[in-house]
PDB file of C-alpha atoms in Angstrom:
ATOM      1  CA  GLU A   1       2.349  16.586   1.614  1.00 83.00           C
ATOM      2  CA  ILE A   2       5.716  14.869   1.824  1.00 89.00           C
ATOM      3  CA  VAL A   3       6.167  13.762  -2.072  1.00 93.00           C
ATOM      4  CA  LEU A   4       8.520  10.809  -2.822  1.00 96.00           C
ATOM      5  CA  THR A   5      10.252  11.240  -6.570  1.00 97.00           C
ATOM      6  CA  GLN A   6      11.516   7.396  -7.529  1.00 98.00           C
ATOM      7  CA  SER A   7      14.458   7.109  -9.854  1.00 96.00           C
ATOM      8  CA  PRO A   8      14.868   5.590 -12.820  1.00 97.00           C
ATOM      9  CA  GLY A   9      11.328   4.909 -13.933  1.00 96.00           C
ATOM     10  CA  THR A  10      12.599   1.356 -15.038  1.00 97.00           C
ATOM     11  CA  LEU A  11      15.847  -0.458 -14.725  1.00 97.00           C
ATOM     12  CA  SER A  12      16.191  -3.105 -17.171  1.00 97.00           C
ATOM     13  CA  LEU A  13      19.075  -6.002 -15.431  1.00 97.00           C
ATOM     14  CA  SER A  14      19.774  -9.239 -15.861  1.00 97.00           C
ATOM     15  CA  PRO A  15      19.466 -12.165 -13.008  1.00 97.00           C
ATOM     16  CA  GLY A  16      22.331 -11.754 -10.739  1.00 97.00           C
ATOM     17  CA  GLU A  17      22.840  -7.704 -11.208  1.00 97.00           C
ATOM     18  CA  ARG A  18      22.763  -6.053  -8.258  1.00 98.00           C
ATOM     19  CA  ALA A  19      19.677  -3.226  -8.242  1.00 98.00           C
ATOM     20  CA  THR A  20      19.818  -0.202  -7.039  1.00 98.00           C
ATOM     21  CA  LEU A  21      16.755   2.053  -6.728  1.00 98.00           C
ATOM     22  CA  SER A  22      15.971   5.493  -5.304  1.00 98.00           C
ATOM     23  CA  CYS A  23      13.493   7.451  -3.117  1.00 98.00           C
ATOM     24  CA  ARG A  24      14.024  10.856  -2.845  1.00 97.00           C
ATOM     25  CA  ALA A  25      11.601  13.006  -0.416  1.00 95.00           C
ATOM     26  CA  SER A  26      10.502  16.777  -0.687  1.00 95.00           C
ATOM     27  CA  GLN A  27      10.644  17.038   2.958  1.00 92.00           C
ATOM     28  CA  SER A  28      13.250  15.420   5.879  1.00 92.00           C
ATOM     29  CA  VAL A  29      11.395  11.845   6.567  1.00 92.00           C
ATOM     30  CA  SER A  30      10.311  11.866  10.405  1.00 83.00           C
ATOM     31  CA  SER A  31      11.934   8.746  12.310  1.00 80.00           C
ATOM     32  CA  ASN A  32      13.080   7.545   9.028  1.00 85.00           C
ATOM     33  CA  TYR A  33       9.342   6.490   8.837  1.00 95.00           C
ATOM     34  CA  LEU A  34      10.376   4.977   5.301  1.00 96.00           C
ATOM     35  CA  ALA A  35       9.121   2.027   3.979  1.00 97.00           C
ATOM     36  CA  TRP A  36       9.779  -0.265   0.637  1.00 98.00           C
ATOM     37  CA  TYR A  37       6.983  -2.403  -1.068  1.00 98.00           C
ATOM     38  CA  GLN A  38       7.261  -4.850  -3.811  1.00 98.00           C
ATOM     39  CA  GLN A  39       4.750  -5.581  -6.139  1.00 97.00           C
ATOM     40  CA  ARG A  40       4.622  -8.508  -8.529  1.00 96.00           C
ATOM     41  CA  PRO A  41       2.011  -8.342 -11.731  1.00 92.00           C
ATOM     42  CA  GLY A  42      -1.317  -9.519 -10.454  1.00 91.00           C
ATOM     43  CA  GLN A  43      -0.282  -9.496  -7.400  1.00 93.00           C
ATOM     44  CA  ALA A  44      -0.701  -6.843  -4.286  1.00 94.00           C
ATOM     45  CA  PRO A  45       2.053  -5.438  -2.453  1.00 96.00           C
ATOM     46  CA  ARG A  46       4.302  -7.032  -0.028  1.00 97.00           C
ATOM     47  CA  LEU A  47       6.098  -5.335   2.197  1.00 97.00           C
ATOM     48  CA  LEU A  48       9.937  -5.474   2.330  1.00 98.00           C
ATOM     49  CA  ILE A  49      11.882  -2.571   4.195  1.00 98.00           C
ATOM     50  CA  TYR A  50      10.685  -0.470   6.884  1.00 97.00           C
ATOM     51  CA  GLY A  51      12.304   2.032   9.199  1.00 96.00           C
ATOM     52  CA  ALA A  52      14.548   2.016   5.955  1.00 96.00           C
ATOM     53  CA  SER A  53      16.564  -0.338   6.822  1.00 97.00           C
ATOM     54  CA  SER A  54      14.963  -3.267   8.636  1.00 97.00           C
ATOM     55  CA  ARG A  55      13.694  -6.022   6.897  1.00 98.00           C
ATOM     56  CA  ALA A  56       9.654  -7.315   7.369  1.00 97.00           C
ATOM     57  CA  THR A  57       9.410 -10.717   8.367  1.00 94.00           C
ATOM     58  CA  GLY A  58      10.389 -13.425   5.663  1.00 95.00           C
ATOM     59  CA  ILE A  59      12.452 -10.787   3.271  1.00 97.00           C
ATOM     60  CA  PRO A  60      15.226 -12.332   1.807  1.00 97.00           C
ATOM     61  CA  ASP A  61      19.367 -10.624   2.946  1.00 96.00           C
ATOM     62  CA  ARG A  62      19.270  -9.570  -0.335  1.00 98.00           C
ATOM     63  CA  PHE A  63      17.105  -6.937  -0.228  1.00 98.00           C
ATOM     64  CA  SER A  64      18.506  -4.341   2.336  1.00 98.00           C
ATOM     65  CA  GLY A  65      17.674  -0.576   2.700  1.00 97.00           C
ATOM     66  CA  SER A  66      19.780   2.614   3.378  1.00 96.00           C
ATOM     67  CA  GLY A  67      19.369   6.155   4.117  1.00 96.00           C
ATOM     68  CA  SER A  68      17.741   9.421   6.251  1.00 94.00           C
ATOM     69  CA  GLY A  69      16.402  12.377   5.566  1.00 93.00           C
ATOM     70  CA  THR A  70      15.543  13.643   1.998  1.00 95.00           C
ATOM     71  CA  ASP A  71      17.419  10.684   0.106  1.00 97.00           C
ATOM     72  CA  PHE A  72      17.353   6.649  -0.043  1.00 97.00           C
ATOM     73  CA  THR A  73      17.714   3.518  -1.638  1.00 98.00           C
ATOM     74  CA  LEU A  74      16.804  -0.048  -1.875  1.00 98.00           C
ATOM     75  CA  THR A  75      19.179  -2.502  -2.805  1.00 98.00           C
ATOM     76  CA  ILE A  76      18.665  -6.022  -4.656  1.00 98.00           C
ATOM     77  CA  SER A  77      22.312  -7.447  -3.966  1.00 97.00           C
ATOM     78  CA  ARG A  78      22.012 -10.418  -6.584  1.00 97.00           C
ATOM     79  CA  LEU A  79      18.417  -9.992  -9.143  1.00 98.00           C
ATOM     80  CA  GLU A  80      16.479 -14.044  -9.061  1.00 97.00           C
ATOM     81  CA  PRO A  81      14.139 -13.922 -11.586  1.00 96.00           C
ATOM     82  CA  GLU A  82      11.340 -13.222  -8.502  1.00 96.00           C
ATOM     83  CA  ASP A  83      12.438 -10.184  -8.308  1.00 98.00           C
ATOM     84  CA  PHE A  84      11.542  -8.464 -10.982  1.00 97.00           C
ATOM     85  CA  ALA A  85       8.864  -6.097  -9.889  1.00 97.00           C
ATOM     86  CA  VAL A  86       7.308  -2.516  -9.258  1.00 98.00           C
ATOM     87  CA  TYR A  87       8.814  -1.681  -5.708  1.00 98.00           C
ATOM     88  CA  TYR A  88       7.468   1.682  -4.280  1.00 98.00           C
ATOM     89  CA  CYS A  89       8.481   3.443  -1.689  1.00 98.00           C
ATOM     90  CA  GLN A  90       6.704   4.921   1.275  1.00 97.00           C
ATOM     91  CA  GLN A  91       6.803   7.485   3.663  1.00 96.00           C
ATOM     92  CA  TYR A  92       4.113   6.842   7.312  1.00 94.00           C
ATOM     93  CA  GLY A  93       4.683   9.317   9.272  1.00 86.00           C
ATOM     94  CA  SER A  94       2.095  11.853   9.694  1.00 77.00           C
ATOM     95  CA  SER A  95       0.041  10.250   6.391  1.00 83.00           C
ATOM     96  CA  ALA A  96       0.830   7.626   3.836  1.00 87.00           C
ATOM     97  CA  PHE A  97       2.457   8.711   0.942  1.00 92.00           C
ATOM     98  CA  PHE A  98       4.109   6.682  -2.384  1.00 96.00           C
ATOM     99  CA  GLY A  99       6.471   7.186  -4.779  1.00 97.00           C
ATOM    100  CA  GLY A 100       5.200   6.684  -7.902  1.00 96.00           C
ATOM    101  CA  GLY A 101       7.099   3.275  -8.295  1.00 97.00           C
ATOM    102  CA  THR A 102      10.152   1.563 -10.073  1.00 98.00           C
ATOM    103  CA  LYS A 103       9.800  -1.029 -12.271  1.00 98.00           C
ATOM    104  CA  VAL A 104      12.486  -3.589 -12.307  1.00 98.00           C
ATOM    105  CA  GLU A 105      12.673  -5.714 -15.845  1.00 97.00           C
ATOM    106  CA  ILE A 106      14.474  -8.308 -17.071  1.00 94.00           C
ATOM    107  CA  LYS A 107      16.970  -7.335 -19.803  1.00 92.00           C
TER     108      LYS A 107
ATOM    109  CA  GLU B   1      -1.934 -17.374   8.213  1.00 95.00           C
ATOM    110  CA  VAL B   2      -3.565 -13.757   7.979  1.00 96.00           C
ATOM    111  CA  GLN B   3      -5.881 -13.361   4.983  1.00 97.00           C
ATOM    112  CA  LEU B   4      -7.788 -10.116   3.966  1.00 98.00           C
ATOM    113  CA  VAL B   5     -10.369 -10.882   1.073  1.00 98.00           C
ATOM    114  CA  GLU B   6     -12.446  -7.955  -0.270  1.00 98.00           C
ATOM    115  CA  SER B   7     -15.168  -8.017  -2.924  1.00 98.00           C
ATOM    116  CA  GLY B   8     -17.708  -5.435  -3.821  1.00 98.00           C
ATOM    117  CA  GLY B   9     -16.057  -4.450  -6.202  1.00 97.00           C
ATOM    118  CA  GLY B  10     -18.352  -3.437 -10.071  1.00 97.00           C
ATOM    119  CA  LEU B  11     -19.266  -1.612 -12.490  1.00 98.00           C
ATOM    120  CA  VAL B  12     -20.552   1.715 -11.593  1.00 98.00           C
ATOM    121  CA  GLN B  13     -21.744   5.046 -13.540  1.00 97.00           C
ATOM    122  CA  SER B  14     -20.530   8.252 -12.480  1.00 97.00           C
ATOM    123  CA  GLY B  15     -22.554   9.689  -9.221  1.00 97.00           C
ATOM    124  CA  ARG B  16     -23.952   6.499  -7.924  1.00 98.00           C
ATOM    125  CA  SER B  17     -23.081   4.424  -5.301  1.00 98.00           C
ATOM    126  CA  LEU B  18     -20.815   1.166  -4.263  1.00 98.00           C
ATOM    127  CA  ARG B  19     -19.797  -0.342  -0.772  1.00 98.00           C
ATOM    128  CA  LEU B  20     -17.009  -2.657  -1.047  1.00 98.00           C
ATOM    129  CA  SER B  21     -16.046  -4.730   1.726  1.00 98.00           C
ATOM    130  CA  CYS B  22     -13.304  -6.602   3.039  1.00 98.00           C
ATOM    131  CA  ALA B  23     -13.445 -10.103   5.557  1.00 98.00           C
ATOM    132  CA  ALA B  24     -10.431 -10.222   7.985  1.00 98.00           C
ATOM    133  CA  SER B  25      -9.191 -14.062   9.273  1.00 98.00           C
ATOM    134  CA  GLY B  26      -5.971 -15.439  10.671  1.00 98.00           C
ATOM    135  CA  PHE B  27      -5.834 -12.304  13.356  1.00 98.00           C
ATOM    136  CA  THR B  28      -7.582 -10.380  15.931  1.00 98.00           C
ATOM    137  CA  PHE B  29      -9.375  -7.970  13.990  1.00 98.00           C
ATOM    138  CA  ASP B  30     -10.011  -5.381  16.234  1.00 96.00           C
ATOM    139  CA  ASP B  31      -6.623  -5.350  18.037  1.00 97.00           C
ATOM    140  CA  TYR B  32      -5.909  -3.104  14.659  1.00 97.00           C
ATOM    141  CA  ASP B  33      -6.053  -0.521  12.674  1.00 97.00           C
ATOM    142  CA  MET B  34      -7.108  -1.216   9.225  1.00 98.00           C
ATOM    143  CA  HIS B  35      -6.593   1.066   5.761  1.00 98.00           C
ATOM    144  CA  TRP B  36      -7.903   1.176   2.036  1.00 98.00           C
ATOM    145  CA  VAL B  37      -5.573   1.351  -0.298  1.00 98.00           C
ATOM    146  CA  ARG B  38      -6.264   1.569  -3.877  1.00 98.00           C
ATOM    147  CA  GLN B  39      -4.469   1.668  -8.018  1.00 97.00           C
ATOM    148  CA  ALA B  40      -6.023   3.214 -11.082  1.00 97.00           C
ATOM    149  CA  PRO B  41      -4.979   0.806 -13.682  1.00 94.00           C
ATOM    150  CA  GLY B  42      -1.524   0.732 -14.904  1.00 92.00           C
ATOM    151  CA  LYS B  43      -0.579   3.916 -11.924  1.00 94.00           C
ATOM    152  CA  GLY B  44       0.971   3.931  -8.699  1.00 94.00           C
ATOM    153  CA  LEU B  45      -0.715   3.812  -5.055  1.00 96.00           C
ATOM    154  CA  GLU B  46      -3.284   6.086  -3.197  1.00 96.00           C
ATOM    155  CA  TRP B  47      -4.119   5.940   0.609  1.00 96.00           C
ATOM    156  CA  VAL B  48      -7.408   6.315   0.553  1.00 97.00           C
ATOM    157  CA  SER B  49      -8.772   5.940   4.060  1.00 97.00           C
ATOM    158  CA  GLY B  50      -8.051   4.024   7.251  1.00 96.00           C
ATOM    159  CA  ILE B  51      -9.974   2.934  11.048  1.00 97.00           C
ATOM    160  CA  SER B  52      -8.549   2.846  14.043  1.00 96.00           C
ATOM    161  CA  LYS B  53      -9.605  -0.090  16.031  1.00 96.00           C
ATOM    162  CA  ARG B  54     -12.289   1.784  17.640  1.00 96.00           C
ATOM    163  CA  SER B  55     -13.184   3.272  14.955  1.00 96.00           C
ATOM    164  CA  ASP B  56     -12.654   6.235  17.172  1.00 96.00           C
ATOM    165  CA  ASN B  57     -10.496   8.070  14.413  1.00 94.00           C
ATOM    166  CA  LYS B  58     -11.238   7.774  11.361  1.00 96.00           C
ATOM    167  CA  PRO B  59      -8.842   9.905   8.589  1.00 94.00           C
ATOM    168  CA  TYR B  60      -9.306  10.479   4.946  1.00 96.00           C
ATOM    169  CA  ALA B  61      -7.301  11.882   1.935  1.00 95.00           C
ATOM    170  CA  ASP B  62      -8.476  14.928   0.400  1.00 95.00           C
ATOM    171  CA  SER B  63      -9.239  12.791  -3.083  1.00 96.00           C
ATOM    172  CA  VAL B  64     -11.953  11.285  -1.225  1.00 98.00           C
ATOM    173  CA  LYS B  65     -12.911  13.482   1.797  1.00 97.00           C
ATOM    174  CA  GLY B  66     -16.882  13.537   2.038  1.00 97.00           C
ATOM    175  CA  ARG B  67     -17.544  11.135  -0.572  1.00 98.00           C
ATOM    176  CA  PHE B  68     -16.192   8.111   0.921  1.00 98.00           C
ATOM    177  CA  THR B  69     -17.355   6.492   4.562  1.00 98.00           C
ATOM    178  CA  ILE B  70     -14.692   3.681   6.434  1.00 98.00           C
ATOM    179  CA  SER B  71     -16.640   1.654   8.886  1.00 98.00           C
ATOM    180  CA  ARG B  72     -15.352  -1.909  10.883  1.00 98.00           C
ATOM    181  CA  ASP B  73     -17.660  -4.691  12.278  1.00 98.00           C
ATOM    182  CA  ASN B  74     -14.848  -6.158  14.600  1.00 98.00           C
ATOM    183  CA  ALA B  75     -17.988  -8.693  15.867  1.00 98.00           C
ATOM    184  CA  GLU B  76     -17.691  -9.785  11.808  1.00 98.00           C
ATOM    185  CA  ASN B  77     -14.124  -8.966  10.943  1.00 98.00           C
ATOM    186  CA  SER B  78     -15.156  -6.622   8.490  1.00 98.00           C
ATOM    187  CA  LEU B  79     -13.589  -3.784   7.254  1.00 98.00           C
ATOM    188  CA  TYR B  80     -16.115  -1.732   4.627  1.00 98.00           C
ATOM    189  CA  LEU B  81     -15.411   1.405   2.164  1.00 98.00           C
ATOM    190  CA  GLN B  82     -18.833   3.221   1.419  1.00 98.00           C
ATOM    191  CA  MET B  83     -18.458   5.349  -1.761  1.00 98.00           C
ATOM    192  CA  ASN B  84     -20.822   7.927  -3.152  1.00 98.00           C
ATOM    193  CA  SER B  85     -21.156  10.231  -5.775  1.00 98.00           C
ATOM    194  CA  LEU B  86     -18.640   8.167  -7.546  1.00 98.00           C
ATOM    195  CA  ARG B  87     -16.312   9.900 -10.396  1.00 98.00           C
ATOM    196  CA  ALA B  88     -14.394   8.588 -13.433  1.00 97.00           C
ATOM    197  CA  GLU B  89     -10.956   8.848 -10.936  1.00 97.00           C
ATOM    198  CA  ASP B  90     -12.082   6.995  -8.669  1.00 98.00           C
ATOM    199  CA  THR B  91     -11.582   3.877 -11.440  1.00 98.00           C
ATOM    200  CA  ALA B  92      -9.532   1.887  -9.245  1.00 98.00           C
ATOM    201  CA  LEU B  93      -8.033  -1.533  -7.889  1.00 98.00           C
ATOM    202  CA  TYR B  94      -8.681  -1.152  -4.084  1.00 98.00           C
ATOM    203  CA  PHE B  95      -7.013  -3.115  -1.634  1.00 98.00           C
ATOM    204  CA  CYS B  96      -7.698  -4.005   1.818  1.00 98.00           C
ATOM    205  CA  ALA B  97      -4.838  -3.446   4.220  1.00 98.00           C
ATOM    206  CA  ARG B  98      -3.586  -4.026   7.944  1.00 98.00           C
ATOM    207  CA  ALA B  99      -1.365  -1.512   9.811  1.00 97.00           C
ATOM    208  CA  SER B 100       1.828  -2.968  11.736  1.00 96.00           C
ATOM    209  CA  LYS B 101       1.764  -2.932  15.292  1.00 93.00           C
ATOM    210  CA  ILE B 102       5.198  -0.651  14.030  1.00 89.00           C
ATOM    211  CA  ALA B 103       3.075   2.453  12.578  1.00 90.00           C
ATOM    212  CA  LEU B 104      -0.538   2.825  12.155  1.00 89.00           C
ATOM    213  CA  ARG B 105       0.179   3.765   8.846  1.00 93.00           C
ATOM    214  CA  LEU B 106       2.751   1.020   7.476  1.00 96.00           C
ATOM    215  CA  PHE B 107       0.896  -1.738   5.700  1.00 97.00           C
ATOM    216  CA  ASP B 108       1.959  -5.378   6.756  1.00 96.00           C
ATOM    217  CA  TYR B 109      -0.702  -7.405   4.882  1.00 97.00           C
ATOM    218  CA  TRP B 110      -2.640  -7.000   1.668  1.00 98.00           C
ATOM    219  CA  GLY B 111      -5.746  -8.219   0.311  1.00 97.00           C
ATOM    220  CA  GLN B 112      -5.815  -9.363  -3.946  1.00 96.00           C
ATOM    221  CA  GLY B 113      -8.226  -6.023  -4.130  1.00 97.00           C
ATOM    222  CA  THR B 114     -11.421  -4.973  -5.590  1.00 98.00           C
ATOM    223  CA  LEU B 115     -11.940  -3.714  -9.059  1.00 98.00           C
ATOM    224  CA  VAL B 116     -14.364   0.127  -9.158  1.00 98.00           C
ATOM    225  CA  THR B 117     -14.812   0.953 -12.392  1.00 98.00           C
ATOM    226  CA  VAL B 118     -17.015   3.879 -12.772  1.00 98.00           C
ATOM    227  CA  SER B 119     -18.127   4.499 -16.117  1.00 96.00           C
ATOM    228  CA  SER B 120     -19.583   8.540 -17.773  1.00 87.00           C
TER     229      SER B 120
END
């Protein structure tokens, strides 16, 4: 079982700032089968990034993913008010394990 | 427009059973694998179970194996989760999710969830 550790637990930023979220895997993620989801309060998760760096349909280009092996990053270049949410990484290779999440809150 | 609408949640005593349903629309249901993912109050996401297009593959998380059964009715565009021997730790919001065409355990559409509360 691959364990995904997300950091920080909470990120306090202002609109317009850059957000950098980390996801570290306990072992190498095969074929970069790493995804990122956004969950706004009271809503279902929404797929943002798959394959570590490919944006899902309709996702704005301020969202970008990078990384390989065991270290992955989600970057939001300029935070919009609707981006304040919880973000989860997920490994979707042999199974489907999620990280514990990073909350991006308004400073 | 893809829509997934869960139902069947509620308050149930420990040890009892509950059956969740997910009504799908806006896509060719029998062309996609489907999954259940849950979220305990204030916690993160946990994959529960999945089912292939023809119901010939049904993996489960260790935490529910032997107690939960996933099924689908392609004629009715519906997904189900039969939950038996419920425990307090099964309390969660249960989401129905569609597997993408890119990978079988990548979830591209989610429902809003149905809440299951298990009282001890």
